Amino acid sequence: LKLVDENVISLQRALELLTTGPARIARLPMGKLALGQEADLCLYDAHGNWHFKAAEMISEGHNTPFDDWHFLGRIKYTYFEGRMTYTS
């Protein structure tokens, strides 16, 4: 959410680009909260600071333009199909 912090885009637009936008492009019924749908969501701390290091990525591919960047906003919990799958 660096672009939100730098006032390039609004938080609402950033969330749309990360959720409903990709789901709409892929024609998937996901990216939104609705009655009767499984909840896939993440909860984040908008004031949490963190330092990204490629060497600490979970992925085996450590190629990234974001190595050594500092970010504002940290994911705290991720839920997939209603189950917690990540916590920081």
C-alpha positions as CSV (number, residue, x, y, z in Angstrom):
1,L,0.0,0.0,0.0
2,K,3.0,2.2,-0.6
3,L,1.1,4.1,-3.3
4,V,-1.7,4.9,-0.8
5,D,0.9,6.2,1.7
6,E,2.4,8.4,-1.0
7,N,-1.1,9.7,-2.0
8,V,-0.8,8.3,-5.5
9,I,-4.1,6.4,-5.2
10,S,-6.8,6.1,-2.6
11,L,-7.1,3.2,-0.2
12,Q,-10.4,2.3,-1.8
13,R,-8.8,2.1,-5.3
14,A,-5.9,0.1,-4.0
15,L,-8.2,-2.5,-2.4
16,E,-10.2,-2.7,-5.6
17,L,-7.0,-3.3,-7.6
18,L,-6.0,-6.1,-5.2
19,T,-9.4,-7.8,-4.8
20,T,-12.4,-7.3,-7.1
21,G,-10.3,-6.1,-10.1
22,P,-8.3,-9.4,-10.6
23,A,-11.4,-11.5,-9.8
24,R,-13.4,-9.6,-12.4
25,I,-10.6,-9.9,-15.1
26,A,-10.3,-13.7,-14.4
27,R,-14.1,-14.0,-14.3
28,L,-14.1,-15.5,-10.9
29,P,-16.8,-15.1,-8.3
30,M,-14.3,-13.9,-5.7
31,G,-12.8,-10.7,-4.4
32,K,-15.9,-9.6,-2.4
33,L,-17.7,-10.4,0.9
34,A,-21.2,-11.6,0.4
35,L,-23.7,-13.6,2.2
36,G,-23.3,-17.3,1.4
37,Q,-19.8,-17.0,-0.1
38,E,-16.7,-18.3,1.5
39,A,-14.7,-15.5,3.2
40,D,-11.2,-15.1,1.9
41,L,-9.7,-11.9,3.5
42,C,-6.8,-10.4,5.2
43,L,-6.7,-8.0,8.1
44,Y,-3.9,-5.5,8.3
45,D,-2.4,-2.9,10.6
46,A,-2.4,0.4,8.6
47,H,0.2,1.8,10.9
48,G,2.6,-1.2,11.1
49,N,6.0,-0.5,9.7
50,W,8.1,-3.3,8.2
51,H,11.3,-3.8,6.1
52,F,11.1,-6.2,3.1
53,K,14.1,-8.4,2.5
54,A,14.1,-10.8,-0.5
55,A,16.2,-13.3,1.3
56,E,13.4,-13.8,3.9
57,M,10.7,-14.4,1.3
58,I,8.8,-17.7,1.7
59,S,8.8,-18.1,-2.1
60,E,11.8,-19.9,-3.6
61,G,12.1,-17.1,-6.2
62,H,13.9,-14.2,-4.6
63,N,13.8,-11.9,-7.6
64,T,12.0,-8.7,-6.7
65,P,12.3,-5.0,-7.3
66,F,11.2,-4.4,-3.6
67,D,14.3,-5.8,-1.8
68,D,15.3,-3.5,1.1
69,W,12.2,-1.3,0.9
70,H,10.4,0.0,4.0
71,F,6.6,-0.2,4.0
72,L,3.7,1.2,6.1
73,G,0.9,-1.2,6.6
74,R,1.4,-4.8,7.6
75,I,-0.7,-7.9,7.1
76,K,-1.7,-9.3,10.4
77,Y,-4.0,-12.2,9.5
78,T,-5.0,-14.0,6.3
79,Y,-8.1,-16.2,6.1
80,F,-8.8,-18.6,3.2
81,E,-12.2,-20.4,3.0
82,G,-12.9,-19.1,6.5
83,R,-9.7,-20.6,8.0
84,M,-6.8,-18.6,9.3
85,T,-3.8,-19.4,7.0
86,Y,-1.3,-16.7,8.0
87,T,-0.5,-14.7,11.1
88,S,2.4,-12.3,11.5
